[in-house]
Coordinates of C-alpha atoms in Angstrom, one line a residue:
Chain J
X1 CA 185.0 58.1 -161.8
X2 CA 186.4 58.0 -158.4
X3 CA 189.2 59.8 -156.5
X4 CA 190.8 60.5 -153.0
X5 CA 189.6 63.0 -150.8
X6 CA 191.5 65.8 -150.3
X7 CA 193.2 66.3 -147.0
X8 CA 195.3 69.4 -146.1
X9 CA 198.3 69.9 -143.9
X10 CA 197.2 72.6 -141.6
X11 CA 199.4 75.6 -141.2
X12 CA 198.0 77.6 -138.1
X13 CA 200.3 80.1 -139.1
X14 CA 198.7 80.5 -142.3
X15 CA 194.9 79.5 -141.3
X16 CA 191.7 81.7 -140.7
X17 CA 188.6 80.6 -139.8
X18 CA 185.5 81.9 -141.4
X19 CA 182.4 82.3 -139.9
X20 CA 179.1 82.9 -142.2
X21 CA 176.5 85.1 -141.5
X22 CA 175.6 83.6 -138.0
X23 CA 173.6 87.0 -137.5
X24 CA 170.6 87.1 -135.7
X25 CA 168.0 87.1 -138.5
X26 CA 169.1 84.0 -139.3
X27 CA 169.9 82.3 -136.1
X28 CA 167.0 83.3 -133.7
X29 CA 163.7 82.1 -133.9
X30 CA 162.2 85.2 -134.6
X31 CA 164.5 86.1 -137.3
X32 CA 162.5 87.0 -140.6
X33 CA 165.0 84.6 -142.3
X34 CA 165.4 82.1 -139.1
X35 CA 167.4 79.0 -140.1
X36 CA 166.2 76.1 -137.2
X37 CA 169.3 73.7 -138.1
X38 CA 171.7 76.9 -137.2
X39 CA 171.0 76.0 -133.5
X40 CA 173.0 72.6 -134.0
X41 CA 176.1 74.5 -135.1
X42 CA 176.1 77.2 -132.5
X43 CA 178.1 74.8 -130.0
X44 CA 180.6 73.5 -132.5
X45 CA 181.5 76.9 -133.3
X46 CA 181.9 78.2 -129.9
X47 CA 184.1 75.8 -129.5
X48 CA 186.3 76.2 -132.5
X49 CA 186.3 79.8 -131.8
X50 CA 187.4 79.2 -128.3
X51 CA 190.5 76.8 -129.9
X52 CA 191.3 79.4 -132.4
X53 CA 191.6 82.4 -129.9
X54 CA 193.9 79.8 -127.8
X55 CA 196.5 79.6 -130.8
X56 CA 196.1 82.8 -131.8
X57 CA 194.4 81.6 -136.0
X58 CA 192.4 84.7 -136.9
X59 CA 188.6 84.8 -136.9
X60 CA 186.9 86.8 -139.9
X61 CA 182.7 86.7 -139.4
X62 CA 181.1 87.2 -142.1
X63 CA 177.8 89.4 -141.8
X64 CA 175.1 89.7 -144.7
X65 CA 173.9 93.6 -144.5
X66 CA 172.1 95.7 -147.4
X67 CA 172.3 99.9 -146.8
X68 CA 168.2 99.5 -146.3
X69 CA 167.5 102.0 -149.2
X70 CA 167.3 99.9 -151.9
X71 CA 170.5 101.4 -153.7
X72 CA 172.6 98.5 -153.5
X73 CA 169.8 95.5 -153.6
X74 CA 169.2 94.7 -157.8
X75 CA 168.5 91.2 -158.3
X76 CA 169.3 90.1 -154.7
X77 CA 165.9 92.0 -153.9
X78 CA 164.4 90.4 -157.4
X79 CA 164.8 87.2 -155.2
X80 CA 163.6 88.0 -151.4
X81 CA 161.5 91.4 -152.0
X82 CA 162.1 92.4 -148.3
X83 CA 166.1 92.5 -148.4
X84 CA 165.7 96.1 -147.4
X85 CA 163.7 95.4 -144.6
X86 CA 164.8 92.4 -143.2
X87 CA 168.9 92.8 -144.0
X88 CA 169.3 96.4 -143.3
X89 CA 172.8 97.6 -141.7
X90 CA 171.6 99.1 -138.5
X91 CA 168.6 96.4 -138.1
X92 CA 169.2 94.6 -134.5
X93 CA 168.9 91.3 -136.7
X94 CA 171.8 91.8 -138.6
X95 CA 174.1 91.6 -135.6
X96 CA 175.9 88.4 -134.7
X97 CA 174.4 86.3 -131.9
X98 CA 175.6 87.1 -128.8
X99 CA 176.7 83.1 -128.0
X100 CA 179.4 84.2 -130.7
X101 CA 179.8 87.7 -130.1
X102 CA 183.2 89.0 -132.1
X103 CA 186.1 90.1 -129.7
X104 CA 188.6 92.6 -129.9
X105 CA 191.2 91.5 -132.7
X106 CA 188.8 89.3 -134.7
X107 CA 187.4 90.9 -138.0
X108 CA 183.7 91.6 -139.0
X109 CA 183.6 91.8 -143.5
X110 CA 180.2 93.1 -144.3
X111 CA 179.3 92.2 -147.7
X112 CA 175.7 92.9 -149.7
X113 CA 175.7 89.3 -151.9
X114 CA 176.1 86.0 -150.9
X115 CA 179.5 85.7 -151.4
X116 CA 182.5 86.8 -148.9
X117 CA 184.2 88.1 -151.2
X118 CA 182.1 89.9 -153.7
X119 CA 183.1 93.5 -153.5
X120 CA 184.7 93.2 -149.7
X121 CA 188.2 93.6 -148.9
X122 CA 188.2 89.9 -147.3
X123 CA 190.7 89.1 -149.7
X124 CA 193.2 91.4 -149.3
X125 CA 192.4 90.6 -145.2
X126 CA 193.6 87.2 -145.3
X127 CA 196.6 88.0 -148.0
X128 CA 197.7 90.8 -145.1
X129 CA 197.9 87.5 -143.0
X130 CA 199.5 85.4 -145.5
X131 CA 196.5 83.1 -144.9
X132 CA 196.1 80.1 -147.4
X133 CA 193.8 77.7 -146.0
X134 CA 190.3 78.8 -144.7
X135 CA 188.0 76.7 -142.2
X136 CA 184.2 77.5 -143.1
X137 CA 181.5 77.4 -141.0
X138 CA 178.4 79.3 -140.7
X139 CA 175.0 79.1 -142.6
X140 CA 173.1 78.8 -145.3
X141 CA 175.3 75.4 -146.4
X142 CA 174.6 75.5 -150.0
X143 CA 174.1 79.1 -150.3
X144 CA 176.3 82.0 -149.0
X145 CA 179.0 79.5 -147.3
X146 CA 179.2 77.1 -150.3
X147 CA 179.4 80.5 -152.8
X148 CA 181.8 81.8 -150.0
X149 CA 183.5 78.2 -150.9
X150 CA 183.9 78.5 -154.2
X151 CA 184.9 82.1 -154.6
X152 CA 187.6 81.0 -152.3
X153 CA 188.9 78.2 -154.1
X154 CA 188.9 80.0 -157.2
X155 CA 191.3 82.3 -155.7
X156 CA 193.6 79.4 -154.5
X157 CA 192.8 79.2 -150.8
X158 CA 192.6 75.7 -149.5
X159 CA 188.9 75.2 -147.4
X160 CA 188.0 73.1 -145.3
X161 CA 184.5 73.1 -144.6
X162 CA 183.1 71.8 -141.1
X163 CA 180.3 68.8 -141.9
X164 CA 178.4 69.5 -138.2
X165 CA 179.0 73.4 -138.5
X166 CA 177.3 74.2 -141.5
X167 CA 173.6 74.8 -141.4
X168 CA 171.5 74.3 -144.5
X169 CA 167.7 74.8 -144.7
X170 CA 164.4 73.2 -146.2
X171 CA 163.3 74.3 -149.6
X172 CA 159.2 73.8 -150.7
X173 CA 158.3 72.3 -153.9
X174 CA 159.3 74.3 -156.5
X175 CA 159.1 72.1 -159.2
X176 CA 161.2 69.2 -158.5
X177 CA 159.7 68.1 -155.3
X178 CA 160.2 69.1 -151.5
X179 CA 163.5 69.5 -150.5
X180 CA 164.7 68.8 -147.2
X181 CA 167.5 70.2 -145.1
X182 CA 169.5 67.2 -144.8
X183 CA 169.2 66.4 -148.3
X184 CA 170.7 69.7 -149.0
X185 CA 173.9 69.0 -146.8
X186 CA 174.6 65.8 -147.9
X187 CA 174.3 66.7 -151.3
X188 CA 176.5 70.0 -150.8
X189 CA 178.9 68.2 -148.2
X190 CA 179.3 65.6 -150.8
X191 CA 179.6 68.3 -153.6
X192 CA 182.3 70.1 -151.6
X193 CA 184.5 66.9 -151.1
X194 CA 184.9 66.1 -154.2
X195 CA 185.1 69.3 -155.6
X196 CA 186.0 72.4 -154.0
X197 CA 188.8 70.8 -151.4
X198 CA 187.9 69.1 -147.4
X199 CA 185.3 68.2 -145.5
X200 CA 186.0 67.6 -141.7
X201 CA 184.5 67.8 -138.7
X202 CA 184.9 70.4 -136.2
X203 CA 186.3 67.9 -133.3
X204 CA 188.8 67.3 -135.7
X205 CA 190.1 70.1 -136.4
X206 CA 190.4 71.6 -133.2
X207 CA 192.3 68.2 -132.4
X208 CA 194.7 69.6 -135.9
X209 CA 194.8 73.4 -134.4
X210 CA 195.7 72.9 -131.1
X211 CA 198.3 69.5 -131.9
X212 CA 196.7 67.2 -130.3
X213 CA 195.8 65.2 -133.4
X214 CA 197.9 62.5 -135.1
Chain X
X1 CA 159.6 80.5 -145.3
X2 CA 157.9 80.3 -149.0
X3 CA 158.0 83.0 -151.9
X4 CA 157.2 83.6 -155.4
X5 CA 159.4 82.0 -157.8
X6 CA 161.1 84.1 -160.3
X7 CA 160.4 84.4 -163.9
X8 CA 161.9 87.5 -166.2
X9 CA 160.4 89.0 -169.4
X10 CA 162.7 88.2 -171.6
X11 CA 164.1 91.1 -174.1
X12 CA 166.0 89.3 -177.1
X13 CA 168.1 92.2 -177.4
X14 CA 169.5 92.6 -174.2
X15 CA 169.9 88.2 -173.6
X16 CA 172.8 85.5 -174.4
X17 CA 173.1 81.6 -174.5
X18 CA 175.8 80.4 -172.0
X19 CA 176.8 76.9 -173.2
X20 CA 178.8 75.3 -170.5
X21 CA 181.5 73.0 -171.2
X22 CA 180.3 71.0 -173.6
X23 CA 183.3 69.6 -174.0
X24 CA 184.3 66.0 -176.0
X25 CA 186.3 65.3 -172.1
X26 CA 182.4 65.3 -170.4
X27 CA 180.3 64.3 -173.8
X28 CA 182.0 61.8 -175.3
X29 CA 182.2 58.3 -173.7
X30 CA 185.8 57.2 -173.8
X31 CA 186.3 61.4 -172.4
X32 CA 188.6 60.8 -168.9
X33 CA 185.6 63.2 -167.4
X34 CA 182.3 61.5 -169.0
X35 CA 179.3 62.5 -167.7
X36 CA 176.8 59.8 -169.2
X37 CA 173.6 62.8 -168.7
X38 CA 175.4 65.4 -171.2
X39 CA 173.8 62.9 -173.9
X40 CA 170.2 63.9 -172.6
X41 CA 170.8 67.7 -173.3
X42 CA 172.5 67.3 -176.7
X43 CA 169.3 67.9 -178.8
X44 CA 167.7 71.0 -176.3
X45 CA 170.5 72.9 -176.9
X46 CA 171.0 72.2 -180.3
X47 CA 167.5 73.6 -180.2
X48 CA 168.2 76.4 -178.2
X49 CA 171.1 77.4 -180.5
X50 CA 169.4 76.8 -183.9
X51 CA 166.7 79.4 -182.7
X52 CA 169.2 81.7 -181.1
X53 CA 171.2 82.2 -184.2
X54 CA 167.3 82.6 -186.0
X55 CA 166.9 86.1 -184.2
X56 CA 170.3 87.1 -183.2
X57 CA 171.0 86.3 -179.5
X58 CA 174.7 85.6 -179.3
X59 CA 175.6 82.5 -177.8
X60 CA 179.0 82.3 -176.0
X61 CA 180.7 78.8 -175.2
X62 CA 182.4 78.3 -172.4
X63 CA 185.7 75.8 -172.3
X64 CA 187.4 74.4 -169.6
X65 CA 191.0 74.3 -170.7
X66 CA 194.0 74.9 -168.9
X67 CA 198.2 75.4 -170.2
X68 CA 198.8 71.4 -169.6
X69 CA 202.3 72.9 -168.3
X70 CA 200.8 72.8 -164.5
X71 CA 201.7 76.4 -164.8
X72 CA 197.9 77.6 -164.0
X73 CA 196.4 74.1 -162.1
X74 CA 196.7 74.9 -158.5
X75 CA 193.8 73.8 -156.1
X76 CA 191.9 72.5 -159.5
X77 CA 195.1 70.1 -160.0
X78 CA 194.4 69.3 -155.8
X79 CA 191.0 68.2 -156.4
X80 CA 192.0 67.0 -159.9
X81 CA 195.3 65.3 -160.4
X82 CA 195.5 64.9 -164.2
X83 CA 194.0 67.9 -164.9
X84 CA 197.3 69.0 -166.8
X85 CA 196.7 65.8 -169.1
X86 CA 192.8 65.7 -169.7
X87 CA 191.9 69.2 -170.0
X88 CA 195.2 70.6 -171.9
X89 CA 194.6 73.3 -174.0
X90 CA 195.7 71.5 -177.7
X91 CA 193.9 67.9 -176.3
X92 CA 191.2 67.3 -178.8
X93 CA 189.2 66.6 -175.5
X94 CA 189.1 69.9 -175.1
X95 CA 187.2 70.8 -178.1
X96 CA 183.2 71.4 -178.2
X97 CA 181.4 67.9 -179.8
X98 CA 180.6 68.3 -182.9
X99 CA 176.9 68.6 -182.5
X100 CA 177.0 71.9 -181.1
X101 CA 179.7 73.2 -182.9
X102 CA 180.9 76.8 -182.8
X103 CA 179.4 79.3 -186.1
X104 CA 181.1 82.2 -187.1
X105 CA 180.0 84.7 -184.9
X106 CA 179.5 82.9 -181.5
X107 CA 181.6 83.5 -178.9
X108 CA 184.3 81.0 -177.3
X109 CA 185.6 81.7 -173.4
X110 CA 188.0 79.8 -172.2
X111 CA 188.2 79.4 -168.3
X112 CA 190.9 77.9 -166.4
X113 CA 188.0 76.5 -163.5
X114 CA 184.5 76.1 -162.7
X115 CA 183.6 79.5 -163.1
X116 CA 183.3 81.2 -166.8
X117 CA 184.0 84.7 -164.9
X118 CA 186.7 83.7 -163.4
X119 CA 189.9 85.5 -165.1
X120 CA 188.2 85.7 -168.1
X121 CA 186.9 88.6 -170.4
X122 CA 183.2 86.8 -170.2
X123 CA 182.2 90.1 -168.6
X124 CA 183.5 92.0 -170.8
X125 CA 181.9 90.2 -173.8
X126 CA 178.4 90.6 -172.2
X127 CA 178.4 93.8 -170.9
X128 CA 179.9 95.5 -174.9
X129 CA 176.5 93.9 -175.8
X130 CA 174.5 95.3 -173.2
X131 CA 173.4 92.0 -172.1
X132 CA 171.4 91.6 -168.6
X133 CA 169.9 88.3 -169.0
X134 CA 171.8 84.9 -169.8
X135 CA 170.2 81.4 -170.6
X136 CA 172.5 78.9 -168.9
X137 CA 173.0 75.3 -170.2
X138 CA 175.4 72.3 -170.3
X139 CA 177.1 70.7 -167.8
X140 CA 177.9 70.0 -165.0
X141 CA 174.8 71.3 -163.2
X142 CA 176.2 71.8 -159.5
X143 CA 179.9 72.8 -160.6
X144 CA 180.3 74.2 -163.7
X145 CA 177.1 75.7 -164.6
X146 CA 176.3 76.9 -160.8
X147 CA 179.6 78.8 -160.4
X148 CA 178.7 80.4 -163.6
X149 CA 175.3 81.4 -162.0
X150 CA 176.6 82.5 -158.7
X151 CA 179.1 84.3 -160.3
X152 CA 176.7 86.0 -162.8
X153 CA 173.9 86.7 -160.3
X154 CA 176.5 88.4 -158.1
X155 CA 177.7 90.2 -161.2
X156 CA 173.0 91.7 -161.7
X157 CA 172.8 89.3 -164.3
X158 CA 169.5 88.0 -164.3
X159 CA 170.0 84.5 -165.3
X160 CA 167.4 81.8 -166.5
X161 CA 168.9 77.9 -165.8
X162 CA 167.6 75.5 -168.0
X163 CA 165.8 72.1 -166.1
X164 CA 166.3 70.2 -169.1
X165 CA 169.5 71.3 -170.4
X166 CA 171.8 71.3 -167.9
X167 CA 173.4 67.8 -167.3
X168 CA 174.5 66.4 -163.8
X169 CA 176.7 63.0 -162.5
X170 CA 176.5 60.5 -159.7
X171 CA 178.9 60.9 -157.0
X172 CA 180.2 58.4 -154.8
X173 CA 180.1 57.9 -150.9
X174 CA 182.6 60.3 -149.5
X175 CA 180.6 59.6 -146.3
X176 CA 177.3 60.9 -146.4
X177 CA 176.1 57.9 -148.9
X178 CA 176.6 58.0 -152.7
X179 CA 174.1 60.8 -154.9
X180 CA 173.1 60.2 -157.7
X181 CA 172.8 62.7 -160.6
X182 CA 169.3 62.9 -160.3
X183 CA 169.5 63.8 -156.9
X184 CA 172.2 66.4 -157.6
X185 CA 170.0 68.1 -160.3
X186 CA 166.6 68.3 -157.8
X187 CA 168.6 69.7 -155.0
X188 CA 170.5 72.5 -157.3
X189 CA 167.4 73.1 -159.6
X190 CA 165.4 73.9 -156.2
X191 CA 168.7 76.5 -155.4
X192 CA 169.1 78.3 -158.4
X193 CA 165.2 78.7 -158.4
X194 CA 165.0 79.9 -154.7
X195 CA 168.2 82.1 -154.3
X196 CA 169.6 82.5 -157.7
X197 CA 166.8 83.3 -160.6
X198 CA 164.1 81.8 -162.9
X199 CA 164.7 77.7 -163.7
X200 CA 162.6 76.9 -167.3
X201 CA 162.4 74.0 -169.1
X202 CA 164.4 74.9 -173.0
X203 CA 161.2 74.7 -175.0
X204 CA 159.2 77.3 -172.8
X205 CA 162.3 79.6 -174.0
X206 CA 162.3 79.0 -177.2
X207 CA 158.7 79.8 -177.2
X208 CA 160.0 83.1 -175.8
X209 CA 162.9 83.9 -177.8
X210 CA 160.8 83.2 -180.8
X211 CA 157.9 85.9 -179.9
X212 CA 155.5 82.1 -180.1
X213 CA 155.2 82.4 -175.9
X214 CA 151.9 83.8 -174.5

């Protein structure tokens, strides 16, 4: 079966932009959870950030943070048994990365999962906004952006997710064989394209948010 | 990074079968959403079930069906056009095949998307049985049955995904080159093993279910 790619009108009125747990345990090379293909998107992202500030389209970060005691950490520490440690709220890594510090007027969601929206208000702050259409960036591609993805879509919001600002990692061989980072995104780009709503690039949509495309 | 994979003792008491979608629209051939792997898994879960309903772990289908009235088909009738036509809630494409057919005393969800949490009393259902731990099969593997995960896993479900009973498709090139289904099912198999619980093949659970595992 095949069928057109989704494209959206883009409303900046009604846009946001969400960016996912670009946090210093995961973007710095010292990070206990350092992701080296998040160095590629920090650019594009700056960038986008700097477009959206210019039209005034919200910016929501996304930040993955754990209390540090263990009381909120079930099976999210049955899978990485140093969550406590290595996620912790007042932990330096959990901050963002100063290249994309947040300023005044954009919003920080904390949430424990990998999902935006799990148990976070970061649905009633886009409704506030009257947002409908959410441009995703951040990292890990298939994990906490593409379940950030499809929470989203299931609550209606249109996504567009950036194809050169979403970092994915390498997995060992756990069975099925090595798995590489770029193996990852194209199967998750190609996975969100054809089911979950648009993939674009970031070039193109800062062309789309600040009216210079066609 | 590298880390233990996952693997849960399995209380019968306390665990459920998810069938996912098993729908004549993806199983049957002349189905407008046909996904030529479903065949492959027929006979594991048929397995699966027939020792299920031997010592009493429910098993709860999952359907996607929608009004047909475009009433409840927003983004899923973006990404899908004729979703109101091929997975209407009275189409006999919507039913489960015949092979896996529905006893008195299982459990049928209908969702209106991917995921089987979605809107739907699926919770509910488990959590009046004090269920913590759910086999996952059917199809397909990346959509379907890995928002059902994610959703569950964010919900402390501990979740088990079955390598052999859980059915992928090939996707076109919507510009990062075609993937094929076997492609799909390496990259998500290495996921929900790494970030989202235990993967095992449907005969190693049965072994378990059945008290014959060591």
């Amino acid at each position: 079966m095949s069928k057109p790619r989704v494209t959206w009108s883009l409303d900046r009125g009604r846009t946001a932009i969400v960016v996912v747990d670009m946090q210093k345990v995961f973007c710095e090379f010292d990070g206990a959870l350092y992701v080296p293909a998040t160095e590629t998107i920090i650019a594009p992202i700056a960038a986008l950030l700097e477009c959206a500030r210019a039209v005034e389209v919200p910016i929501i970060y996304l930040r993955h943070v754990v209390r540090g005691d263990g009381s909120d950490t079930g099976r999210m520490r049955d899978l990485y048994p140093d969550v406590d440690q290595i996620l912790a709220r007042h932990d330096p890594g959990a901050e963002i990365i100063g290249a994309l510090r947040p300023q005044p007027g954009d919003v920080v969601v904390d949430k424990l999962f990998y999902s935006g929206f799990h148990n976070t208000d970061l649905d009633t702050v886009l409704r506030s906004r009257d947002i409908d259409t959410l441009i995703i960036c951040g990292t890990v591609t298939n994990v906490c952006c593409d379940t950030t993805i499809r929470d989203a879509v299931h609550r209606e919001y249109k996504i567009i997710a950036l194809s050169d600002a979403n970092a994915a990692m390498d997995y060992p061989d756990l069975g099925w064989g090595a798995v590489s980072a770029a193996e990852v995104q194209r199967v998750a780009l190609t996975t969100f394209a054809y089911e979950f709503g648009e993939v674009a690039t970031t070039e193109g949509v800062i062309a789309r948010l600040s009216g210079r495309a066609g």
